[in-house]
Amino acid sequence: MAYSAAPDSGAWTLLIATTVVTVCCSELQNMEPEFLNPMQNVTVALGREATLVCSVKNIGEHKVGWLKAEDQTILSLHERVVTENRRIDIDVDNNTYWKLKIRQLQRSDKGCYMCQINTQEMKNQIGCVDVKVPPDIKDDETISDITVMEGANATLVCKAKGNPVPKITWKREEEKRIILKKKLKEISYEKVHGEPLFLVNVRRSQMGHYLCIASNDVPPAVSKRITLNIQFAPEITVPNQVVNASRDTTGRLECTVESFPFAQTYWEDSKGNSITTSENTYKLEEIKTSHYKVTMYLEILKLEYSDFQKNYTCLAKNSLGTANGFLRLHEIIKPTTTTTTTSTTTTTTTTPKPTTVSTTTRMITRPPVIPSSPTNRKNSKVHEGDRKYGGKSVDTTGRRMNGVEKFDEIETQSSSHRASRGSSRARRSTVSQSVGIAAELVLLAAVTAGWSTGCAVDAVVGLVSLALAACPPLFLLAWRDGDVPQ
Ligand SMILES: *[C@@H]1O[C@H](CO)[C@@H](O)[C@H](O)[C@H]1NC(C)=O
Ligand SMILES: *[C@@H]1O[C@H](CO)[C@@H](O)[C@H](O)[C@H]1NC(C)=O
Ligand SMILES: *[C@@H]1O[C@H](CO)[C@@H](O)[C@H](O)[C@H]1NC(C)=O
Ligand SMILES: *[C@@H]1O[C@H](CO)[C@@H](O)[C@H](O)[C@H]1NC(C)=O
Ligand SMILES: *[C@@H]1O[C@H](CO)[C@@H](O)[C@H](O)[C@H]1NC(C)=O
């Protein structure tokens, strides 16, 4: 600036100078650049593009520069990018809006940026970029396994980073609930917010996988599985200490073991000998039902007398202790069937010996069927009973069944007896009406036909008489029907 630097010049010169300065300064005053608006801060997700806008009025011959505020690194001079960072661009709109663009935003881009105008007295404005970062769990500060003794307290730690700071939520796998103690009361929750998760006086049911879920408003949320192991000495429960079985069948003994760490399990007999699977005698099986539960089975094949004299022990052992359960087999004696003999005797008593012998061939189709029917029914029932005993039904039921059956049988027989007696009584009454006539007719027939014919008929009758004997009155009927001469 030459004008102001001429103090020793003449008055004329001074006049000219002051005029020029005044003109010049008033012009400069008019042309001085100004910021139109304060710069807006921006918050952009990682990987996206951030844009800061610096709006300048009357830029004139002045220049706009962008700097990183914290270390004053120059990023751009006017429309030229100076930094080596290729993700930075400058964009000018209408010679007014100076835009700093940062593409594929990184965490390190977070910070404030300065827009500067090279006026004599530097003018500048500051705008900040915040980088939103999705949550991420810090693996080095989050332990994936924690083991405590039953009854102790457990602290589940889960650290996460992200911007904004992620929130932590706890859940359990398999829809199990989280148990927290609040003022001596136990409350179960589907999810718990906050970190760390503090579990007081833990029990085995709280063992398992816990999920630490970290989330903020930038997706995706992330989770990490933390396994809580709760150690305790084995415990055995025996659902049936005495197991009913009958000889030649398979006896199945069962013990349920709870333990952690998982126990070594085995069976022993009364003498303390360990029982192992052998093709013809024993079959061992184990079914794991949860993180800390196993059901152990011992099958004793083709049971014999000595198997019922033993005690069986199931044992479980882990680093914290040993447990055992005692079991025994109780023999169920298979019931024997004795009913068939009685049925035959009943049948015989109902059959009276035939005394009269005189009939025709028509009689054969008639009564002999009646007395044999209850015997048939009985036989089929006995078989049914046998089948039940063969199966695994309890003996008491079997015996009861048998009793009912016998009773039932007697009932049926006596009632059928009664029925047959009733029917014979009915027949007898019809017979009695015609007995007088019949007697006369027999006499008449005997006279007319002579004794020789009567004897021939007798021979035929003799063959079937045994069967017919069951219902003697029908003799009379048949006799009347068939023997009555016209
Ligand atoms: C931008 O952010 C900075 C730092 O966070 C703050 O000091 C400033 O006031 C913010 N500016 C505006 C316009 O919100
Ligand atoms: C460009 O700037 C001039 C003055 O600086 C203004 O009159 C005009 O409206 C602006 N045009 C746009 C598109 O912003
Ligand atoms: C577990 O935590 C509770 C509550 O903070 C405390 O009273 C108790 O003594 C702790 N138990 C053990 C075994 O540290
Ligand atoms: C085993 O049989 C006995 C009688 O013989 C009976 O009292 C007991 O209830 C039976 N047990 C089972 C589990 O069926
Ligand atoms: C089986 O156990 C019972 C009761 O524990 C005991 O009285 C009995 O003597 C044992 N029998 C054998 C053969 O060990």
mmCIF file of N, CA, C and O in Angstrom, residues 338-349 374-375 378-379 382 409 413:
data_model
loop_
_atom_site.group_PDB
_atom_site.id
_atom_site.type_symbol
_atom_site.label_atom_id
_atom_site.label_comp_id
_atom_site.label_asym_id
_atom_site.label_seq_id
_atom_site.Cartn_x
_atom_site.Cartn_y
_atom_site.Cartn_z
ATOM 1 N N THR A 338 -56.465 -121.314 35.180
ATOM 2 C CA THR A 338 -56.972 -122.586 35.723
ATOM 3 C C THR A 338 -58.451 -122.760 35.424
ATOM 4 O O THR A 338 -59.114 -123.618 35.996
ATOM 5 N N THR A 339 -58.997 -121.996 34.562
ATOM 6 C CA THR A 339 -60.453 -121.944 34.395
ATOM 7 C C THR A 339 -61.022 -123.003 33.456
ATOM 8 O O THR A 339 -62.177 -123.354 33.572
ATOM 9 N N THR A 340 -60.266 -123.522 32.548
ATOM 10 C CA THR A 340 -60.789 -124.434 31.526
ATOM 11 C C THR A 340 -61.408 -125.696 32.111
ATOM 12 O O THR A 340 -62.434 -126.160 31.642
ATOM 13 N N THR A 341 -60.808 -126.237 33.173
ATOM 14 C CA THR A 341 -61.299 -127.495 33.755
ATOM 15 C C THR A 341 -62.691 -127.333 34.337
ATOM 16 O O THR A 341 -63.554 -128.175 34.115
ATOM 17 N N THR A 342 -62.902 -126.209 35.027
ATOM 18 C CA THR A 342 -64.205 -126.005 35.654
ATOM 19 C C THR A 342 -65.308 -125.930 34.610
ATOM 20 O O THR A 342 -66.407 -126.416 34.835
ATOM 21 N N SER A 343 -65.023 -125.342 33.504
ATOM 22 C CA SER A 343 -66.049 -125.164 32.476
ATOM 23 C C SER A 343 -66.562 -126.516 31.982
ATOM 24 O O SER A 343 -67.755 -126.684 31.767
ATOM 25 N N THR A 344 -65.654 -127.482 31.844
ATOM 26 C CA THR A 344 -66.096 -128.793 31.352
ATOM 27 C C THR A 344 -67.018 -129.481 32.359
ATOM 28 O O THR A 344 -68.024 -130.069 31.968
ATOM 29 N N THR A 345 -66.685 -129.315 33.632
ATOM 30 C CA THR A 345 -67.525 -129.974 34.635
ATOM 31 C C THR A 345 -68.922 -129.378 34.651
ATOM 32 O O THR A 345 -69.903 -130.099 34.790
ATOM 33 N N THR A 346 -68.970 -128.041 34.488
ATOM 34 C CA THR A 346 -70.289 -127.408 34.476
ATOM 35 C C THR A 346 -71.129 -127.947 33.325
ATOM 36 O O THR A 346 -72.323 -128.187 33.480
ATOM 37 N N THR A 347 -70.478 -128.107 32.213
ATOM 38 C CA THR A 347 -71.207 -128.584 31.037
ATOM 39 C C THR A 347 -71.776 -129.975 31.289
ATOM 40 O O THR A 347 -72.920 -130.244 30.942
ATOM 41 N N THR A 348 -70.960 -130.790 31.910
ATOM 42 C CA THR A 348 -71.423 -132.168 32.116
ATOM 43 C C THR A 348 -72.613 -132.240 33.069
ATOM 44 O O THR A 348 -73.521 -133.019 32.839
ATOM 45 N N THR A 349 -72.582 -131.373 34.084
ATOM 46 C CA THR A 349 -73.693 -131.439 35.037
ATOM 47 C C THR A 349 -75.017 -131.028 34.402
ATOM 48 O O THR A 349 -76.070 -131.490 34.807
ATOM 49 N N PRO A 374 -72.313 -121.519 25.941
ATOM 50 C CA PRO A 374 -71.566 -120.812 26.992
ATOM 51 C C PRO A 374 -70.116 -121.266 27.077
ATOM 52 O O PRO A 374 -69.226 -120.470 27.352
ATOM 53 N N THR A 375 -69.867 -122.519 26.832
ATOM 54 C CA THR A 375 -68.506 -123.042 26.899
ATOM 55 C C THR A 375 -67.622 -122.349 25.864
ATOM 56 O O THR A 375 -66.492 -121.944 26.154
ATOM 57 N N LYS A 378 -66.801 -118.869 26.923
ATOM 58 C CA LYS A 378 -65.836 -118.888 28.018
ATOM 59 C C LYS A 378 -64.418 -119.048 27.476
ATOM 60 O O LYS A 378 -63.518 -118.304 27.855
ATOM 61 N N ASN A 379 -64.253 -120.001 26.572
ATOM 62 C CA ASN A 379 -62.924 -120.254 26.021
ATOM 63 C C ASN A 379 -62.324 -119.000 25.398
ATOM 64 O O ASN A 379 -61.180 -118.669 25.633
ATOM 65 N N VAL A 382 -61.062 -116.639 28.065
ATOM 66 C CA VAL A 382 -59.824 -117.090 28.694
ATOM 67 C C VAL A 382 -58.638 -116.665 27.847
ATOM 68 O O VAL A 382 -57.646 -116.150 28.342
ATOM 69 N N GLU A 409 -68.942 -115.586 34.226
ATOM 70 C CA GLU A 409 -69.140 -116.877 33.604
ATOM 71 C C GLU A 409 -70.254 -117.647 34.308
ATOM 72 O O GLU A 409 -71.169 -118.164 33.671
ATOM 73 N N GLN A 413 -73.827 -118.813 32.825
ATOM 74 C CA GLN A 413 -74.212 -120.217 32.757
ATOM 75 C C GLN A 413 -75.524 -120.459 33.479
ATOM 76 O O GLN A 413 -76.412 -121.097 32.937
#
